[in-house]
Short mmCIF file of C-alpha atoms in Angstrom, two decimals:
data_model
loop_
_atom_site.label_atom_id
_atom_site.label_comp_id
_atom_site.label_asym_id
_atom_site.label_seq_id
_atom_site.Cartn_x
_atom_site.Cartn_y
_atom_site.Cartn_z
CA MET S 29 5.37 9.37 20.38
CA THR S 30 5.06 13.16 20.68
CA THR S 31 7.73 15.52 19.46
CA PRO S 32 8.54 18.52 21.69
CA ILE S 33 6.43 20.96 19.72
CA GLY S 34 3.23 18.88 19.84
CA ARG S 35 -0.15 20.40 20.72
CA HIS S 36 -3.58 19.02 21.43
CA PRO S 37 -5.36 17.85 18.21
CA ARG S 38 -8.48 19.92 18.98
CA LEU S 39 -6.38 23.06 18.57
CA ALA S 40 -6.11 22.26 14.86
CA LEU S 41 -9.89 22.37 14.60
CA LEU S 42 -10.19 25.51 16.75
CA SER S 43 -7.54 27.29 14.71
CA LEU S 44 -9.31 26.21 11.51
CA ALA S 45 -12.56 27.75 12.75
CA LEU S 46 -10.73 30.89 13.86
CA LEU S 47 -9.09 31.32 10.46
CA ALA S 48 -12.46 31.02 8.78
CA ALA S 49 -13.98 33.58 11.16
CA THR S 50 -11.20 36.16 10.93
CA GLY S 51 -10.46 35.80 7.22
CA ALA S 52 -6.77 35.30 8.04
CA SER S 53 -4.59 34.54 5.04
CA ALA S 54 -2.94 31.40 6.48
CA LYS S 55 -4.57 28.20 5.23
CA THR S 56 -4.81 24.87 7.08
CA LEU S 57 -5.97 21.77 5.20
CA VAL S 58 -7.27 18.99 7.47
CA TYR S 59 -7.44 15.39 6.26
CA CYS S 60 -9.44 12.94 8.38
CA ALA S 61 -7.14 9.89 8.25
CA GLU S 62 -8.47 6.43 9.04
CA GLY S 63 -5.58 5.24 11.18
CA SER S 64 -2.20 5.84 12.79
CA PRO S 65 1.11 5.27 11.02
CA GLU S 66 3.54 2.63 12.27
CA ASN S 67 6.34 5.18 11.70
CA PHE S 68 7.43 7.61 8.98
CA THR S 69 9.86 5.51 6.91
CA PRO S 70 8.05 3.88 3.96
CA ALA S 71 10.78 1.25 3.45
CA ILE S 72 9.83 -0.55 6.66
CA ASN S 73 6.05 -0.41 6.12
CA THR S 74 3.52 -2.14 3.90
CA THR S 75 0.26 -0.34 4.73
CA GLY S 76 -1.39 2.52 2.88
CA THR S 77 -2.05 4.27 6.18
CA SER S 78 1.68 4.53 6.95
CA PHE S 79 2.57 5.41 3.36
CA ASP S 80 0.02 8.24 3.42
CA ALA S 81 1.58 9.66 6.60
CA ALA S 82 5.08 9.72 5.07
CA ARG S 83 4.10 10.85 1.57
CA PRO S 84 4.03 14.63 2.22
CA VAL S 85 7.66 14.49 3.42
CA TYR S 86 9.49 12.43 0.81
CA ASP S 87 10.36 12.32 -2.87
CA ARG S 88 11.63 9.41 -4.97
CA LEU S 89 13.89 9.24 -8.02
CA VAL S 90 10.76 9.06 -10.16
CA HIS S 91 7.15 9.93 -9.35
CA PHE S 92 3.70 9.01 -10.57
CA ARG S 93 2.01 12.04 -12.06
CA ARG S 94 -0.60 13.05 -9.49
CA GLY S 95 -3.88 11.23 -10.20
CA SER S 96 -2.26 8.97 -12.82
CA THR S 97 -0.22 5.78 -13.34
CA GLU S 98 2.15 7.72 -15.62
CA VAL S 99 5.77 7.94 -14.43
CA GLU S 100 7.53 11.32 -14.50
CA PRO S 101 10.93 12.60 -13.29
CA GLY S 102 11.32 13.12 -9.55
CA LEU S 103 14.66 13.63 -7.82
CA ALA S 104 16.15 12.20 -10.99
CA GLU S 105 15.60 14.67 -13.82
CA SER S 106 16.47 12.01 -16.44
CA TRP S 107 17.70 8.43 -16.79
CA THR S 108 19.09 6.00 -19.33
CA ILE S 109 18.80 2.21 -19.56
CA SER S 110 21.57 0.02 -21.01
CA PRO S 111 20.80 -2.10 -24.11
CA ASP S 112 20.85 -5.30 -22.01
CA GLY S 113 18.27 -3.81 -19.61
CA LYS S 114 20.46 -4.35 -16.52
CA THR S 115 22.01 -0.92 -15.89
CA TYR S 116 20.02 2.22 -15.02
CA THR S 117 21.85 5.55 -14.82
CA PHE S 118 20.05 8.46 -13.14
CA ARG S 119 20.99 12.11 -13.53
CA LEU S 120 19.98 13.81 -10.28
CA ARG S 121 18.35 17.19 -9.83
CA ALA S 122 20.68 19.95 -8.57
CA GLY S 123 19.85 22.40 -5.77
CA VAL S 124 17.23 20.29 -3.97
CA LYS S 125 16.96 21.17 -0.27
CA PHE S 126 16.29 18.83 2.66
CA HIS S 127 13.96 19.88 5.47
CA SER S 128 15.08 21.08 8.88
CA VAL S 129 13.69 19.64 12.14
CA PRO S 130 14.55 20.45 15.78
CA GLY S 131 18.17 19.39 16.27
CA PHE S 132 19.00 19.14 12.56
CA THR S 133 19.64 21.76 9.89
CA PRO S 134 21.11 20.42 6.63
CA THR S 135 24.48 21.81 5.54
CA ARG S 136 24.31 20.53 1.95
CA ASP S 137 21.85 19.87 -0.88
CA PHE S 138 20.50 16.46 -1.89
CA ASN S 139 23.06 14.36 -3.81
CA ALA S 140 24.03 10.82 -4.85
CA ASP S 141 25.11 9.89 -1.30
CA ASP S 142 21.48 10.12 -0.18
CA VAL S 143 20.30 7.77 -2.92
CA VAL S 144 23.00 5.19 -2.17
CA TRP S 145 22.27 5.42 1.57
CA SER S 146 18.50 4.96 1.08
CA PHE S 147 18.87 1.76 -0.95
CA GLU S 148 21.77 0.27 0.98
CA ARG S 149 19.83 0.51 4.25
CA GLN S 150 17.31 -1.92 2.75
CA TRP S 151 19.91 -4.08 1.03
CA LYS S 152 23.05 -4.45 3.14
CA ALA S 153 22.98 -6.19 6.52
CA GLU S 154 26.04 -4.23 7.71
CA HIS S 155 24.41 -0.84 7.07
CA PRO S 156 24.36 1.14 10.37
CA TYR S 157 20.57 1.57 10.13
CA ALA S 158 19.77 -1.91 8.77
CA LYS S 159 18.33 -3.21 12.04
CA VAL S 160 16.75 0.02 13.32
CA SER S 161 12.95 -0.16 13.89
CA GLY S 162 12.91 -3.91 13.38
CA GLY S 163 14.93 -4.02 10.18
CA LYS S 164 12.20 -5.47 7.93
CA TYR S 165 12.21 -4.31 4.29
CA ASP S 166 9.39 -6.41 2.87
CA TYR S 167 8.64 -4.37 -0.26
CA PHE S 168 12.32 -4.24 -1.19
CA ALA S 169 12.56 -8.03 -0.92
CA ASP S 170 9.15 -8.89 -2.37
CA MET S 171 9.73 -6.77 -5.48
CA GLY S 172 12.97 -8.68 -6.13
CA PHE S 173 15.46 -5.94 -5.22
CA LYS S 174 17.14 -7.86 -2.40
CA ASP S 175 18.22 -10.73 -4.65
CA ASP S 176 18.52 -8.97 -8.01
CA LEU S 177 20.66 -5.93 -7.13
CA VAL S 178 24.33 -6.01 -8.07
CA ALA S 179 25.26 -2.42 -7.23
CA VAL S 180 23.96 1.03 -6.31
CA GLU S 181 26.86 3.31 -7.20
CA LYS S 182 27.67 6.99 -6.92
CA VAL S 183 29.20 7.94 -10.29
CA ASP S 184 29.56 11.61 -9.30
CA PRO S 185 27.65 13.89 -6.88
CA LEU S 186 24.67 14.12 -9.26
CA THR S 187 24.77 10.71 -10.98
CA VAL S 188 23.76 7.29 -9.63
CA ARG S 189 24.04 3.92 -11.36
CA ILE S 190 21.86 0.93 -10.40
CA VAL S 191 22.96 -2.45 -11.75
CA LEU S 192 20.77 -5.59 -11.78
CA LYS S 193 21.62 -9.26 -12.25
CA LYS S 194 18.90 -9.61 -14.88
CA PRO S 195 16.63 -7.26 -16.84
CA ASN S 196 13.48 -6.05 -15.07
CA VAL S 197 11.04 -4.00 -17.12
CA THR S 198 9.10 -3.06 -13.97
CA MET S 199 12.13 -1.25 -12.51
CA ILE S 200 11.12 2.36 -13.25
CA PRO S 201 7.51 2.13 -11.96
CA ASN S 202 8.80 0.18 -8.94
CA LEU S 203 11.13 3.08 -8.11
CA ALA S 204 8.13 5.42 -8.06
CA MET S 205 6.65 3.40 -5.17
CA ASP S 206 6.78 4.60 -1.58
CA PHE S 207 9.43 2.14 -0.36
CA ALA S 208 11.94 3.84 -2.70
CA ALA S 209 11.72 7.19 -0.83
CA ILE S 210 15.03 9.06 -0.60
CA HIS S 211 16.32 10.04 2.85
CA SER S 212 19.01 12.39 4.11
CA ALA S 213 22.27 10.55 4.74
CA GLU S 214 23.52 13.63 6.60
CA TYR S 215 20.56 13.51 9.01
CA ALA S 216 21.21 9.81 9.59
CA ASP S 217 24.86 10.55 10.45
CA VAL S 218 23.94 13.35 12.88
CA LEU S 219 21.53 11.06 14.74
CA ALA S 220 24.00 8.18 14.77
CA LYS S 221 26.67 10.38 16.36
CA ALA S 222 24.13 11.50 18.98
CA GLY S 223 23.08 7.91 19.69
CA LYS S 224 19.52 8.64 18.53
CA LEU S 225 19.11 6.20 15.63
CA ALA S 226 15.47 5.39 16.52
CA GLN S 227 14.51 9.05 15.97
CA PHE S 228 15.25 8.68 12.24
CA ASP S 229 12.02 6.77 11.56
CA GLN S 230 9.87 8.86 13.93
CA VAL S 231 10.91 12.43 13.00
CA PRO S 232 11.28 12.27 9.22
CA VAL S 233 13.47 14.49 7.03
CA GLY S 234 12.91 14.52 3.29
CA THR S 235 12.77 16.85 0.30
CA GLY S 236 8.98 16.70 -0.23
CA PRO S 237 6.35 19.45 -0.55
CA PHE S 238 5.61 19.45 3.19
CA SER S 239 7.97 19.14 6.15
CA PHE S 240 7.11 17.24 9.31
CA VAL S 241 6.21 19.20 12.46
CA THR S 242 4.82 16.79 15.06
CA TYR S 243 2.94 13.54 15.66
CA GLN S 244 0.70 12.73 18.60
CA LYS S 245 -0.02 9.01 18.48
CA ASP S 246 -3.60 8.10 17.54
CA ALA S 247 -4.53 11.79 17.46
CA VAL S 248 -2.88 14.14 14.96
CA ILE S 249 0.03 14.61 12.54
CA ARG S 250 1.12 18.12 11.56
CA TYR S 251 3.11 19.28 8.56
CA LYS S 252 3.97 22.71 7.16
CA ALA S 253 4.55 23.85 3.60
CA ASN S 254 8.10 23.44 2.32
CA LYS S 255 8.65 26.87 0.78
CA ALA S 256 11.86 25.66 -0.88
CA TYR S 257 10.22 22.73 -2.68
CA TRP S 258 11.77 22.07 -6.09
CA GLY S 259 8.66 20.63 -7.79
CA ALA S 260 6.13 22.35 -10.01
CA GLU S 261 3.19 21.23 -7.85
CA LYS S 262 3.94 22.97 -4.59
CA ALA S 263 2.05 23.10 -1.28
CA LEU S 264 -0.73 25.67 -1.76
CA VAL S 265 -1.77 25.66 1.90
CA ASP S 266 0.41 26.76 4.82
CA ASP S 267 -0.34 23.85 7.12
CA LEU S 268 -1.46 20.27 6.62
CA VAL S 269 -3.08 18.32 9.45
CA TYR S 270 -3.98 14.62 9.59
CA ALA S 271 -6.79 14.23 12.15
CA ILE S 272 -6.63 10.51 12.98
CA THR S 273 -10.20 9.23 13.15
CA PRO S 274 -10.60 5.44 12.83
CA ASP S 275 -14.41 5.39 12.96
CA ALA S 276 -16.10 6.06 9.61
CA THR S 277 -19.18 7.63 11.20
CA ALA S 278 -16.99 10.02 13.19
CA ARG S 279 -15.05 10.99 10.04
CA THR S 280 -18.31 11.81 8.27
CA ALA S 281 -19.51 13.87 11.22
CA LYS S 282 -16.25 15.86 11.28
CA LEU S 283 -16.46 16.47 7.54
CA ARG S 284 -20.02 17.77 7.79
CA ALA S 285 -19.08 19.99 10.76
CA GLY S 286 -16.17 21.52 8.85
CA GLU S 287 -13.62 19.96 11.22
CA CYS S 288 -11.88 18.30 8.29
CA HIS S 289 -11.84 19.01 4.57
CA LEU S 290 -11.41 15.57 3.06
CA THR S 291 -11.67 11.91 4.01
CA GLY S 292 -11.64 8.45 2.49
CA TYR S 293 -13.36 5.14 3.26
CA PRO S 294 -16.96 6.35 3.81
CA ARG S 295 -19.50 3.71 4.82
CA PRO S 296 -21.29 2.61 1.61
CA ALA S 297 -24.62 3.03 3.41
CA ASP S 298 -23.81 6.72 4.02
CA LEU S 299 -23.06 7.58 0.38
CA PRO S 300 -26.60 8.53 -0.75
CA GLU S 301 -26.90 11.14 2.02
CA LEU S 302 -23.36 12.45 1.47
CA GLN S 303 -24.09 12.89 -2.24
CA LYS S 304 -27.13 15.04 -1.39
CA ASP S 305 -25.23 17.38 0.95
CA PRO S 306 -24.60 20.69 -0.90
CA LYS S 307 -21.51 21.40 1.22
CA LEU S 308 -19.82 18.19 0.08
CA LYS S 309 -18.64 16.52 -3.10
CA VAL S 310 -18.22 12.75 -3.48
CA VAL S 311 -15.66 11.44 -5.98
CA SER S 312 -15.12 7.84 -7.05
CA LEU S 313 -12.80 5.72 -9.14
CA PRO S 314 -12.89 2.03 -10.16
CA GLY S 315 -10.43 0.51 -7.71
CA LEU S 316 -7.09 -0.87 -8.86
CA ASN S 317 -7.61 -3.38 -6.10
CA ILE S 318 -8.60 -6.86 -4.91
CA ALA S 319 -10.08 -8.18 -1.67
CA TYR S 320 -9.12 -11.77 -0.93
CA TRP S 321 -9.22 -14.47 1.76
CA SER S 322 -5.93 -16.37 1.87
CA PHE S 323 -5.49 -20.03 2.79
CA ASN S 324 -2.19 -20.81 4.51
CA THR S 325 -0.89 -23.67 2.36
CA GLN S 326 1.76 -24.49 4.98
CA LYS S 327 -0.94 -25.54 7.46
CA PRO S 328 -3.01 -28.70 6.87
CA PRO S 329 -5.56 -29.23 5.50
CA PHE S 330 -4.88 -26.18 3.27
CA ASP S 331 -1.82 -27.88 1.79
CA LYS S 332 -4.34 -29.73 -0.42
CA LYS S 333 -5.77 -27.78 -3.33
CA GLU S 334 -9.07 -29.71 -3.10
CA VAL S 335 -9.62 -28.25 0.38
CA ARG S 336 -8.88 -24.74 -0.89
CA GLN S 337 -11.28 -25.29 -3.77
CA ALA S 338 -13.94 -26.51 -1.33
CA PHE S 339 -13.61 -23.42 0.85
CA THR S 340 -13.85 -21.26 -2.28
CA MET S 341 -17.15 -22.91 -3.28
CA ALA S 342 -18.56 -22.68 0.26
CA ILE S 343 -18.86 -18.87 0.31
CA ASP S 344 -21.86 -16.99 -1.09
CA LYS S 345 -19.97 -14.18 -2.80
CA ALA S 346 -23.09 -12.60 -4.30
CA ALA S 347 -24.51 -12.11 -0.80
CA ILE S 348 -21.26 -10.43 0.33
CA LEU S 349 -21.29 -8.07 -2.66
CA LYS S 350 -24.89 -7.11 -1.89
CA ASP S 351 -24.62 -6.80 1.90
CA VAL S 352 -21.07 -5.48 2.41
CA TYR S 353 -20.28 -3.57 -0.79
CA LEU S 354 -23.87 -2.36 -1.39
CA GLY S 355 -23.29 -2.46 -5.13
CA ALA S 356 -19.95 -0.63 -5.03
CA GLY S 357 -17.95 -3.74 -5.90
CA THR S 358 -17.65 -6.31 -8.66
CA SER S 359 -17.05 -10.03 -8.22
CA ALA S 360 -13.36 -10.98 -8.52
CA LYS S 361 -12.20 -14.13 -10.28
CA ASN S 362 -8.58 -13.09 -10.96
CA LEU S 363 -6.01 -11.32 -8.83
CA ILE S 364 -5.84 -8.30 -11.15
CA PRO S 365 -8.94 -6.18 -11.86
CA PRO S 366 -10.55 -6.38 -15.32
CA THR S 367 -9.44 -2.80 -16.13
CA MET S 368 -5.77 -3.91 -16.14
CA TRP S 369 -3.94 -5.23 -19.20
CA GLY S 370 -3.15 -8.93 -19.05
CA TYR S 371 -6.56 -9.79 -17.53
CA ASN S 372 -7.75 -13.27 -18.57
CA ASN S 373 -11.51 -13.11 -19.01
CA GLN S 374 -11.64 -16.77 -20.08
CA VAL S 375 -10.97 -17.92 -16.53
CA GLN S 376 -14.12 -19.43 -15.02
CA GLU S 377 -15.22 -18.18 -11.63
CA TRP S 378 -15.69 -20.85 -8.94
CA PRO S 379 -19.44 -21.35 -8.38
CA TYR S 380 -21.16 -21.10 -5.00
CA ASP S 381 -21.90 -24.79 -4.38
CA PRO S 382 -21.98 -25.93 -0.71
CA ALA S 383 -22.94 -29.51 -1.63
CA LYS S 384 -19.94 -29.89 -3.95
CA ALA S 385 -17.73 -28.23 -1.33
CA LYS S 386 -18.74 -30.91 1.21
CA ASP S 387 -17.99 -33.65 -1.32
CA LEU S 388 -14.55 -32.20 -2.06
CA LEU S 389 -13.69 -32.06 1.64
CA ALA S 390 -14.70 -35.71 2.05
CA LYS S 391 -12.66 -36.77 -1.00
CA ALA S 392 -9.65 -34.92 0.44
CA GLY S 393 -9.96 -36.98 3.62
CA VAL S 394 -11.10 -34.09 5.79
CA LYS S 395 -13.41 -35.10 8.62
CA THR S 396 -16.04 -32.65 9.85
CA PRO S 397 -16.66 -30.84 12.08
CA LEU S 398 -13.39 -29.08 11.21
CA ASP S 399 -12.07 -26.19 13.33
CA VAL S 400 -10.24 -23.33 11.56
CA ASP S 401 -9.49 -19.70 12.30
CA LEU S 402 -10.75 -16.84 10.12
CA TRP S 403 -8.77 -13.63 10.56
CA TYR S 404 -10.45 -10.35 9.63
CA MET S 405 -9.09 -6.81 9.45
CA PRO S 406 -9.84 -4.34 12.27
CA VAL S 407 -9.99 -1.40 9.83
CA GLN S 408 -11.75 -0.32 6.66
CA ARG S 409 -9.68 -0.53 3.51
CA PRO S 410 -10.46 0.66 -0.03
CA TYR S 411 -11.02 -2.95 -1.09
CA ASN S 412 -13.12 -3.94 1.96
CA PRO S 413 -15.60 -1.55 3.63
CA ASN S 414 -16.53 -3.91 6.50
CA ALA S 415 -14.27 -6.91 7.14
CA LYS S 416 -16.01 -7.92 10.39
CA ARG S 417 -19.41 -8.17 8.72
CA MET S 418 -17.86 -10.11 5.85
CA ALA S 419 -16.18 -12.53 8.28
CA GLU S 420 -19.48 -13.15 10.07
CA MET S 421 -21.18 -13.99 6.77
CA MET S 422 -18.35 -16.33 5.80
CA GLN S 423 -18.47 -17.96 9.23
CA ALA S 424 -22.17 -18.73 8.70
CA ASP S 425 -21.51 -20.14 5.21
CA LEU S 426 -18.71 -22.39 6.49
CA ALA S 427 -20.95 -23.78 9.24
CA LYS S 428 -23.19 -25.18 6.47
CA ILE S 429 -20.35 -27.48 5.29
CA GLY S 430 -19.35 -28.58 8.81
CA VAL S 431 -16.55 -26.04 9.38
CA ASN S 432 -16.34 -24.10 12.65
CA ALA S 433 -14.55 -20.82 11.97
CA LYS S 434 -13.17 -18.91 14.94
CA LEU S 435 -13.04 -15.17 14.17
CA VAL S 436 -9.70 -13.52 15.02
CA THR S 437 -8.39 -9.98 14.72
CA TYR S 438 -5.62 -7.77 16.12
CA GLU S 439 -4.58 -4.13 16.06
CA TRP S 440 -3.90 -3.24 12.40
CA GLY S 441 -0.10 -3.18 12.50
CA GLU S 442 0.03 -6.35 14.57
CA TYR S 443 -2.52 -8.00 12.28
CA ARG S 444 -0.36 -7.40 9.22
CA LYS S 445 2.83 -8.61 10.88
CA ARG S 446 1.27 -11.83 12.16
CA LEU S 447 -0.35 -12.58 8.79
CA GLN S 448 2.93 -12.04 6.98
CA GLN S 449 4.67 -14.39 9.41
CA GLY S 450 2.03 -17.03 8.54
CA GLU S 451 0.44 -17.44 11.97
CA HIS S 452 -3.07 -17.74 10.50
CA MET S 453 -4.84 -20.69 8.94
CA THR S 454 -7.05 -18.40 6.87
CA GLY S 455 -6.88 -14.62 6.74
CA MET S 456 -8.56 -11.71 4.98
CA LEU S 457 -6.62 -8.96 3.34
CA GLY S 458 -6.48 -7.23 -0.02
CA TRP S 459 -4.29 -5.19 -2.26
CA ASN S 460 -4.36 -1.81 -3.90
CA GLY S 461 -1.95 -1.54 -6.82
CA ASP S 462 1.18 0.57 -6.32
CA ASN S 463 2.35 1.13 -9.87
CA GLY S 464 -0.17 0.13 -12.55
CA ASP S 465 1.79 -2.93 -13.71
CA PRO S 466 0.28 -6.46 -13.42
CA ASP S 467 3.53 -7.65 -11.82
CA ASN S 468 2.60 -5.49 -8.83
CA PHE S 469 -0.33 -7.85 -8.18
CA PHE S 470 1.13 -11.19 -9.26
CA PHE S 471 4.18 -10.85 -7.00
CA LEU S 472 1.69 -11.53 -4.16
CA HIS S 473 1.78 -15.18 -5.26
CA GLY S 474 5.51 -15.26 -6.05
CA CYS S 475 7.95 -17.49 -4.20
CA ASP S 476 10.06 -14.46 -3.13
CA ALA S 477 7.06 -13.15 -1.18
CA ALA S 478 6.21 -16.55 0.38
CA ARG S 479 9.02 -16.30 2.94
CA PRO S 480 8.17 -15.50 6.58
CA GLY S 481 7.39 -11.77 6.62
CA GLY S 482 6.62 -11.68 2.91
CA GLN S 483 3.35 -10.47 1.44
CA ASN S 484 2.37 -13.82 -0.08
CA LEU S 485 -0.06 -14.63 2.74
CA SER S 486 -1.00 -18.08 1.42
CA LYS S 487 2.72 -18.98 1.49
CA TRP S 488 2.00 -20.71 -1.82
CA CYS S 489 5.06 -21.29 -4.01
CA HIS S 490 4.27 -22.87 -7.39
CA LYS S 491 7.25 -23.55 -9.66
CA GLY S 492 5.38 -23.05 -12.96
CA PHE S 493 3.71 -19.86 -11.78
CA ASP S 494 6.94 -18.41 -10.43
CA GLU S 495 8.94 -19.16 -13.59
CA LYS S 496 6.39 -17.26 -15.67
CA LEU S 497 6.41 -14.37 -13.16
CA GLU S 498 10.20 -14.07 -13.38
CA LYS S 499 10.27 -14.42 -17.17
CA ALA S 500 7.63 -11.69 -17.62
CA ARG S 501 9.91 -9.22 -15.81
CA THR S 502 12.58 -9.66 -18.49
CA LEU S 503 10.34 -9.05 -21.54
CA THR S 504 9.86 -5.67 -23.18
CA ASP S 505 7.09 -7.02 -25.46
CA THR S 506 3.81 -6.25 -23.66
CA LYS S 507 1.88 -8.87 -25.66
CA ALA S 508 4.36 -11.57 -24.65
CA ARG S 509 4.12 -10.49 -21.02
CA ALA S 510 0.30 -10.46 -21.18
CA LYS S 511 0.28 -14.05 -22.51
CA LEU S 512 2.34 -15.19 -19.51
CA TYR S 513 0.02 -13.38 -17.10
CA GLU S 514 -3.01 -15.00 -18.73
CA GLU S 515 -1.42 -18.42 -18.23
CA MET S 516 -0.61 -17.58 -14.60
CA GLN S 517 -4.27 -16.75 -13.93
CA VAL S 518 -5.26 -20.23 -15.14
CA ILE S 519 -2.79 -21.76 -12.66
CA GLU S 520 -4.14 -19.58 -9.85
CA ARG S 521 -7.71 -20.60 -10.60
CA GLU S 522 -6.87 -24.31 -10.38
CA GLU S 523 -4.62 -24.04 -7.32
CA ALA S 524 -6.93 -21.65 -5.39
CA PRO S 525 -4.32 -20.26 -2.97
CA ASP S 526 -6.95 -17.75 -1.91
CA PHE S 527 -10.61 -16.93 -2.38
CA LYS S 528 -10.88 -13.83 -4.56
CA ILE S 529 -13.75 -11.69 -3.31
CA ALA S 530 -14.18 -8.31 -5.01
CA HIS S 531 -12.74 -5.33 -6.84
CA SER S 532 -14.28 -2.26 -5.23
CA VAL S 533 -15.13 1.25 -6.32
CA VAL S 534 -13.13 3.71 -4.20
CA PHE S 535 -15.04 6.70 -2.82
CA GLU S 536 -13.66 9.84 -1.21
CA VAL S 537 -15.60 12.78 0.19
CA MET S 538 -14.49 16.39 0.50
CA ARG S 539 -15.92 19.79 1.25
CA GLN S 540 -16.83 22.03 -1.68
CA GLU S 541 -14.08 24.53 -0.81
CA VAL S 542 -11.35 21.97 -1.64
CA THR S 543 -9.83 22.59 -5.09
CA GLY S 544 -7.15 20.80 -7.08
CA TYR S 545 -7.43 17.41 -5.35
CA LYS S 546 -6.90 14.42 -7.67
CA GLN S 547 -8.04 10.95 -6.72
CA SER S 548 -5.23 8.42 -7.11
CA PRO S 549 -5.62 5.05 -8.88
CA PHE S 550 -3.33 3.71 -6.12
CA ASN S 551 -5.62 5.05 -3.37
CA SER S 552 -2.79 7.21 -2.10
CA HIS S 553 -3.56 10.67 -0.74
CA GLN S 554 -1.44 13.57 -1.93
CA PHE S 555 -1.91 17.20 -0.95
CA ASN S 556 0.57 19.28 -2.91
CA GLY S 557 -1.37 21.14 -5.59
CA VAL S 558 -4.46 21.17 -3.34
CA ASP S 559 -5.98 24.48 -2.22
CA LEU S 560 -8.95 25.86 -0.28
CA LYS S 561 -11.34 28.39 -1.81
#
């Protein structure tokens, strides 16, 4: 999709070179992005690529402090929580301006109507935009909002009340996540009257530090500084460009040539050379992430835990860490990384034991040769630098226990959708934390997320695990919550709904002239507060 004011992506690079040559005062920051967004509405997406594309445009009621897991006020300048933990009242910021785009100029400031509209779209089937762009709100459902909300109410133009059926101590950090972005209800009404509802998710209007200019699919996204931005960390450059470059080698070449200023997901093998380049700086952070290989428990023989355990013991994880991660990853035995509170270090990692794996398959009544599929991602992710290579190594390991694994992949958006629908027998994915709370990982094995379309890719629903997950959300005592999470990790180890592969170190590379950039623990990319020397 190209908006009317689109231009060829190479012009961004030419104009960048021209600015450098002429010493012009306008500044353009170019980010080499690894993929194309599905659209620009975070509520209907689940991928970091799409969230990154929407992030310059939108605000939420609360934000994570840039580079941190700490929550700070956003469009809500303050909030109170009722003694029973079920009612949240938000005092909204006055005087916040929405962006203008061709065909729409706001006539009013941000207010409570916009908050109510943004949540009701995801919650109420009768909402006029509920079914636009496919009408899937997976984060909203998977995080428990769909079933646990009682009301989202406008108290007055600058006050909103959110009422829950039961206490949820993860509520505030959840509201800082991308799916909780606040949209313009006025813009939605203008498009509805013009019969252009689909435009809402393709030409975004928010209150964020940058406003949207144009998107040329698989090529470039352009934004400009929002001069009226309310926040303290404003856009310090005039223009922001996402140069969409799926190939890691091409991203590195563009960075070295000065065609982009910053990029993520470098090839681990390239890091030593990048670190030696005086024009570049390489930053890294222990990843708040997990790479895993899910077993679809709704498809035999993976409905038997002994089969899942056998597949877990069939894979040489140490070889994967050496060959794929090149030392930039640590072996995973739990869903959450060891840097996160609630981690149970007493859990024993499954050993690599092909002989025992064969015995377990036989005891489970599985005859070999057995044919399965093995889905692998078509893109690099922070938790997995080379999914295809990993799949090939796993395929070879499985052959040793009499399993023929057919390798399968799709375009990234299609891959995610099909996995979430449960079309796979086994499938690779991973997770990068959104909010710093263990619940944000463990929900991936919750029964809410096991529905078709949910993010529980093993479609594993364990009553004991789920009861502990739900109970932990009601407790304000962190020690009591941590004890429940430790018990849940023991259940996960025994049930083996997926093979936990690695927690990776996340690397990003930028040119020396970039200042003020902060690497995010959530692997999100944020460009307000970032400047060029």
